[in-house]
PDB file of C-alpha atoms in Angstrom:
ATOM      1  CA  ALA A  17     -25.493 152.880 141.501  1.00  0.00           C
ATOM      2  CA  ARG A  18     -27.375 149.858 141.588  1.00  0.00           C
ATOM      3  CA  THR A  19     -25.939 147.296 144.136  1.00  0.00           C
ATOM      4  CA  THR A  20     -25.893 144.789 141.028  1.00  0.00           C
ATOM      5  CA  SER A  21     -23.416 147.107 139.447  1.00  0.00           C
ATOM      6  CA  ILE A  22     -21.427 147.551 142.596  1.00  0.00           C
ATOM      7  CA  ALA A  23     -20.993 144.029 142.986  1.00  0.00           C
ATOM      8  CA  GLU A  24     -19.909 143.540 139.470  1.00  0.00           C
ATOM      9  CA  ALA A  25     -17.349 146.399 139.547  1.00  0.00           C
ATOM     10  CA  ALA A  26     -15.982 144.658 143.051  1.00  0.00           C
ATOM     11  CA  GLY A  27     -15.832 141.380 141.212  1.00  0.00           C
ATOM     12  CA  VAL A  28     -18.198 139.744 143.656  1.00  0.00           C
ATOM     13  CA  THR A  29     -21.710 137.994 143.299  1.00  0.00           C
ATOM     14  CA  HIS A  30     -24.759 140.432 144.361  1.00  0.00           C
ATOM     15  CA  ALA A  31     -25.859 137.744 146.968  1.00  0.00           C
ATOM     16  CA  MET A  32     -22.283 138.321 148.647  1.00  0.00           C
ATOM     17  CA  LEU A  33     -22.461 141.878 148.538  1.00  0.00           C
ATOM     18  CA  HIS A  34     -25.719 141.787 150.151  1.00  0.00           C
ATOM     19  CA  TYR A  35     -24.724 139.221 152.635  1.00  0.00           C
ATOM     20  CA  TYR A  36     -21.782 141.404 153.784  1.00  0.00           C
ATOM     21  CA  PHE A  37     -23.289 144.851 153.709  1.00  0.00           C
ATOM     22  CA  ARG A  38     -27.233 144.425 153.437  1.00  0.00           C
ATOM     23  CA  THR A  39     -27.872 147.971 152.191  1.00  0.00           C
ATOM     24  CA  LYS A  40     -25.959 150.414 150.160  1.00  0.00           C
ATOM     25  CA  GLU A  41     -26.011 152.818 153.244  1.00  0.00           C
ATOM     26  CA  GLN A  42     -24.080 150.116 155.119  1.00  0.00           C
ATOM     27  CA  LEU A  43     -21.663 149.567 152.083  1.00  0.00           C
ATOM     28  CA  PHE A  44     -21.297 153.700 152.078  1.00  0.00           C
ATOM     29  CA  GLU A  45     -20.650 153.646 155.824  1.00  0.00           C
ATOM     30  CA  ARG A  46     -18.222 151.303 155.478  1.00  0.00           C
ATOM     31  CA  ILE A  47     -16.170 153.049 152.460  1.00  0.00           C
ATOM     32  CA  LEU A  48     -16.334 156.363 154.476  1.00  0.00           C
ATOM     33  CA  ASP A  49     -15.344 154.559 157.788  1.00  0.00           C
ATOM     34  CA  GLU A  50     -12.398 153.259 156.252  1.00  0.00           C
ATOM     35  CA  LYS A  51     -11.310 156.252 154.418  1.00  0.00           C
ATOM     36  CA  MET A  52     -11.638 158.238 157.693  1.00  0.00           C
ATOM     37  CA  ARG A  53      -9.569 155.427 159.306  1.00  0.00           C
ATOM     38  CA  LEU A  54      -6.988 155.697 156.860  1.00  0.00           C
ATOM     39  CA  MET A  55      -6.776 159.508 157.064  1.00  0.00           C
ATOM     40  CA  GLY A  56      -6.845 159.303 160.918  1.00  0.00           C
ATOM     41  CA  GLU A  57      -3.869 156.858 161.064  1.00  0.00           C
ATOM     42  CA  SER A  58      -1.756 158.884 158.148  1.00  0.00           C
ATOM     43  CA  VAL A  59      -2.784 162.331 158.961  1.00  0.00           C
ATOM     44  CA  LEU A  60      -4.106 162.823 162.503  1.00  0.00           C
ATOM     45  CA  ALA A  61      -1.171 160.137 163.813  1.00  0.00           C
ATOM     46  CA  ALA A  62       1.492 162.531 162.600  1.00  0.00           C
ATOM     47  CA  PHE A  63      -0.060 165.241 165.194  1.00  0.00           C
ATOM     48  CA  GLY A  64      -0.107 162.760 167.931  1.00  0.00           C
ATOM     49  CA  GLN A  65       3.574 161.625 167.977  1.00  0.00           C
ATOM     50  CA  PRO A  66       4.649 162.662 171.388  1.00  0.00           C
ATOM     51  CA  GLY A  67       8.315 162.186 170.761  1.00  0.00           C
ATOM     52  CA  LEU A  68       8.681 165.014 168.168  1.00  0.00           C
ATOM     53  CA  PRO A  69       8.383 168.748 168.671  1.00  0.00           C
ATOM     54  CA  LEU A  70       5.091 170.416 168.216  1.00  0.00           C
ATOM     55  CA  ALA A  71       6.128 172.360 165.196  1.00  0.00           C
ATOM     56  CA  GLU A  72       7.574 169.341 163.583  1.00  0.00           C
ATOM     57  CA  ARG A  73       4.426 167.286 164.374  1.00  0.00           C
ATOM     58  CA  LEU A  74       2.339 170.231 162.726  1.00  0.00           C
ATOM     59  CA  ARG A  75       4.627 170.334 159.455  1.00  0.00           C
ATOM     60  CA  ASP A  76       4.393 166.196 159.213  1.00  0.00           C
ATOM     61  CA  GLY A  77       0.581 166.455 159.841  1.00  0.00           C
ATOM     62  CA  ILE A  78       0.006 169.315 157.397  1.00  0.00           C
ATOM     63  CA  GLU A  79       2.069 167.702 154.594  1.00  0.00           C
ATOM     64  CA  ARG A  80       0.560 164.250 155.371  1.00  0.00           C
ATOM     65  CA  HIS A  81      -3.062 165.760 155.080  1.00  0.00           C
ATOM     66  CA  PHE A  82      -1.980 167.481 151.635  1.00  0.00           C
ATOM     67  CA  ASP A  83      -0.577 163.993 150.549  1.00  0.00           C
ATOM     68  CA  PHE A  84      -3.835 162.234 151.602  1.00  0.00           C
ATOM     69  CA  ILE A  85      -6.070 164.718 149.493  1.00  0.00           C
ATOM     70  CA  MET A  86      -3.779 164.368 146.640  1.00  0.00           C
ATOM     71  CA  ALA A  87      -4.032 160.600 146.610  1.00  0.00           C
ATOM     72  CA  ASN A  88      -7.742 160.991 147.248  1.00  0.00           C
ATOM     73  CA  PRO A  89      -8.726 164.319 145.479  1.00  0.00           C
ATOM     74  CA  ASP A  90     -12.452 163.692 145.622  1.00  0.00           C
ATOM     75  CA  MET A  91     -12.483 163.055 149.094  1.00  0.00           C
ATOM     76  CA  PRO A  92     -13.013 166.935 150.510  1.00  0.00           C
ATOM     77  CA  ARG A  93     -16.225 166.976 148.583  1.00  0.00           C
ATOM     78  CA  PHE A  94     -17.281 163.614 150.130  1.00  0.00           C
ATOM     79  CA  ILE A  95     -16.512 164.643 153.449  1.00  0.00           C
ATOM     80  CA  VAL A  96     -18.253 167.912 153.326  1.00  0.00           C
ATOM     81  CA  ASN A  97     -21.299 166.018 151.899  1.00  0.00           C
ATOM     82  CA  GLU A  98     -21.445 163.563 154.666  1.00  0.00           C
ATOM     83  CA  VAL A  99     -20.682 166.282 157.443  1.00  0.00           C
ATOM     84  CA  PHE A 100     -23.882 168.192 156.087  1.00  0.00           C
ATOM     85  CA  SER A 101     -25.926 164.848 156.004  1.00  0.00           C
ATOM     86  CA  ARG A 102     -24.718 163.673 159.405  1.00  0.00           C
ATOM     87  CA  PRO A 103     -23.171 166.551 161.371  1.00  0.00           C
ATOM     88  CA  GLU A 104     -23.109 164.455 164.651  1.00  0.00           C
ATOM     89  CA  ARG A 105     -19.951 162.391 162.978  1.00  0.00           C
ATOM     90  CA  GLU A 106     -16.990 163.044 164.895  1.00  0.00           C
ATOM     91  CA  ILE A 107     -13.843 163.367 163.394  1.00  0.00           C
ATOM     92  CA  ALA A 108     -10.927 164.536 165.568  1.00  0.00           C
ATOM     93  CA  GLY A 109     -12.116 165.805 169.062  1.00  0.00           C
ATOM     94  CA  VAL A 110      -9.917 164.099 171.251  1.00  0.00           C
ATOM     95  CA  LEU A 111      -6.697 165.093 169.566  1.00  0.00           C
ATOM     96  CA  MET A 112      -7.893 168.609 169.229  1.00  0.00           C
ATOM     97  CA  CYS A 113      -7.820 168.645 172.975  1.00  0.00           C
ATOM     98  CA  ASP A 114      -4.244 167.351 173.141  1.00  0.00           C
ATOM     99  CA  ILE A 115      -2.951 169.695 170.643  1.00  0.00           C
ATOM    100  CA  GLN A 116      -4.773 172.474 172.390  1.00  0.00           C
ATOM    101  CA  ARG A 117      -2.792 171.985 175.461  1.00  0.00           C
ATOM    102  CA  GLU A 118       0.353 171.874 173.784  1.00  0.00           C
ATOM    103  CA  LEU A 119      -0.193 174.961 171.895  1.00  0.00           C
ATOM    104  CA  ASP A 120      -1.339 176.600 175.123  1.00  0.00           C
ATOM    105  CA  ALA A 121       1.847 175.545 176.854  1.00  0.00           C
ATOM    106  CA  SER A 122       4.083 176.662 174.099  1.00  0.00           C
ATOM    107  CA  ALA A 123       2.271 180.031 174.096  1.00  0.00           C
ATOM    108  CA  ASP A 124       2.752 180.290 177.841  1.00  0.00           C
ATOM    109  CA  ARG A 125       6.308 179.722 177.405  1.00  0.00           C
ATOM    110  CA  GLY A 126       6.363 182.552 174.577  1.00  0.00           C
ATOM    111  CA  GLU A 127       7.407 180.203 172.055  1.00  0.00           C
ATOM    112  CA  THR A 128       4.309 180.586 169.856  1.00  0.00           C
ATOM    113  CA  GLU A 129       1.257 183.038 169.490  1.00  0.00           C
ATOM    114  CA  ARG A 130      -2.004 181.963 171.381  1.00  0.00           C
ATOM    115  CA  ILE A 131      -4.183 180.224 169.002  1.00  0.00           C
ATOM    116  CA  ASP A 132      -7.538 178.182 168.987  1.00  0.00           C
ATOM    117  CA  VAL A 133      -6.837 174.663 167.769  1.00  0.00           C
ATOM    118  CA  ARG A 134      -9.902 174.724 166.135  1.00  0.00           C
ATOM    119  CA  MET A 135      -8.805 177.820 164.161  1.00  0.00           C
ATOM    120  CA  LEU A 136      -5.516 176.176 163.276  1.00  0.00           C
ATOM    121  CA  LEU A 137      -7.193 172.883 162.022  1.00  0.00           C
ATOM    122  CA  LEU A 138      -9.717 175.227 159.995  1.00  0.00           C
ATOM    123  CA  ASP A 139      -6.506 177.052 158.214  1.00  0.00           C
ATOM    124  CA  ILE A 140      -4.902 173.755 157.559  1.00  0.00           C
ATOM    125  CA  ILE A 141      -8.148 171.912 155.921  1.00  0.00           C
ATOM    126  CA  SER A 142      -8.945 175.293 154.144  1.00  0.00           C
ATOM    127  CA  LEU A 143      -5.592 175.865 152.552  1.00  0.00           C
ATOM    128  CA  ASN A 144      -4.967 172.065 151.814  1.00  0.00           C
ATOM    129  CA  VAL A 145      -8.624 171.234 150.476  1.00  0.00           C
ATOM    130  CA  PHE A 146      -9.191 174.404 148.549  1.00  0.00           C
ATOM    131  CA  PRO A 147      -6.698 173.913 145.503  1.00  0.00           C
ATOM    132  CA  PHE A 148      -8.146 170.418 145.087  1.00  0.00           C
ATOM    133  CA  ILE A 149     -11.772 171.774 144.833  1.00  0.00           C
ATOM    134  CA  ALA A 150     -10.946 174.768 142.879  1.00  0.00           C
ATOM    135  CA  TYR A 151      -8.564 173.467 140.642  1.00  0.00           C
ATOM    136  CA  PRO A 152     -11.060 173.362 137.625  1.00  0.00           C
ATOM    137  CA  VAL A 153     -11.633 177.009 138.184  1.00  0.00           C
ATOM    138  CA  ILE A 154      -8.387 178.465 138.960  1.00  0.00           C
ATOM    139  CA  GLU A 155      -6.433 176.250 136.295  1.00  0.00           C
ATOM    140  CA  PRO A 156      -7.407 178.815 133.365  1.00  0.00           C
ATOM    141  CA  ILE A 157      -6.771 181.949 135.415  1.00  0.00           C
ATOM    142  CA  LEU A 158      -3.481 180.811 136.878  1.00  0.00           C
ATOM    143  CA  GLY A 159      -2.305 179.780 133.559  1.00  0.00           C
ATOM    144  CA  ASP A 160       1.338 178.708 133.411  1.00  0.00           C
ATOM    145  CA  LEU A 161       1.320 178.155 137.140  1.00  0.00           C
ATOM    146  CA  THR A 162      -0.929 175.304 136.978  1.00  0.00           C
ATOM    147  CA  ALA A 163       0.524 174.106 133.693  1.00  0.00           C
ATOM    148  CA  ASP A 164       2.441 171.358 135.368  1.00  0.00           C
ATOM    149  CA  ARG A 165      -0.299 169.798 137.758  1.00  0.00           C
ATOM    150  CA  GLU A 166       2.080 167.984 139.840  1.00  0.00           C
ATOM    151  CA  ARG A 167       4.380 170.698 140.115  1.00  0.00           C
ATOM    152  CA  PHE A 168       1.504 172.973 141.129  1.00  0.00           C
ATOM    153  CA  PHE A 169       0.431 170.716 143.899  1.00  0.00           C
ATOM    154  CA  ALA A 170       4.100 170.254 145.111  1.00  0.00           C
ATOM    155  CA  ARG A 171       4.271 173.902 145.363  1.00  0.00           C
ATOM    156  CA  ARG A 172       1.159 174.450 147.232  1.00  0.00           C
ATOM    157  CA  ARG A 173       1.868 171.904 149.688  1.00  0.00           C
ATOM    158  CA  ALA A 174       5.124 173.781 150.484  1.00  0.00           C
ATOM    159  CA  GLU A 175       3.448 177.147 150.666  1.00  0.00           C
ATOM    160  CA  ASN A 176       0.371 175.923 152.649  1.00  0.00           C
ATOM    161  CA  THR A 177       2.903 174.379 155.257  1.00  0.00           C
ATOM    162  CA  LYS A 178       5.149 177.614 155.402  1.00  0.00           C
ATOM    163  CA  VAL A 179       1.906 179.696 155.767  1.00  0.00           C
ATOM    164  CA  ILE A 180       0.486 177.730 158.507  1.00  0.00           C
ATOM    165  CA  LEU A 181       3.663 177.158 160.559  1.00  0.00           C
ATOM    166  CA  ARG A 182       4.489 180.984 160.138  1.00  0.00           C
ATOM    167  CA  ARG A 183       0.980 181.487 161.798  1.00  0.00           C
ATOM    168  CA  LEU A 184       2.255 180.128 165.120  1.00  0.00           C
ATOM    169  CA  LYS A 185       5.612 181.945 165.258  1.00  0.00           C
ATOM    170  CA  LYS A 186       5.570 184.656 168.005  1.00  0.00           C
ATOM    171  CA  CYS A 187       5.247 188.149 166.748  1.00  0.00           C
ATOM    172  CA  ASP A 188       7.560 190.652 168.506  1.00  0.00           C
ATOM    173  CA  SER A 189       5.312 193.957 168.616  1.00  0.00           C
TER     174      SER A 189
END
């Protein structure tokens, strides 16, 4: 897009857009940073609520992540493209260390399976993102299951949460 088109769509002058952002790259960075901040506040904050039990925080985080994607369905492709172009961008490192400590402590107490937080986050992201990216492909295949889009995504949200939390449960061998 041309910066004049962006300025027009935003309802500002081209000069004002240039004054605040200088380049399209800086505008892009601001938008990406804002989206990541919003995701951090809504999604990652749920994982970091120390007053709640770990399983409850994970449930809240999984559901908020799904809801964030539902509200921003193009965001996963946007983030994937950004990660491919700038792999050095840090998203959730500190939080992962905190959750890993809690997961380890829970496993030590025999409450949950031992799990690598990176694999857990990969499970969450994979299960939550895939239906949005693949919807155009799976809609004709799944037929009546996807006929009501809102109902389909509500069912996916509940199923994803259940699958991920079940992954944590201690299995008796």
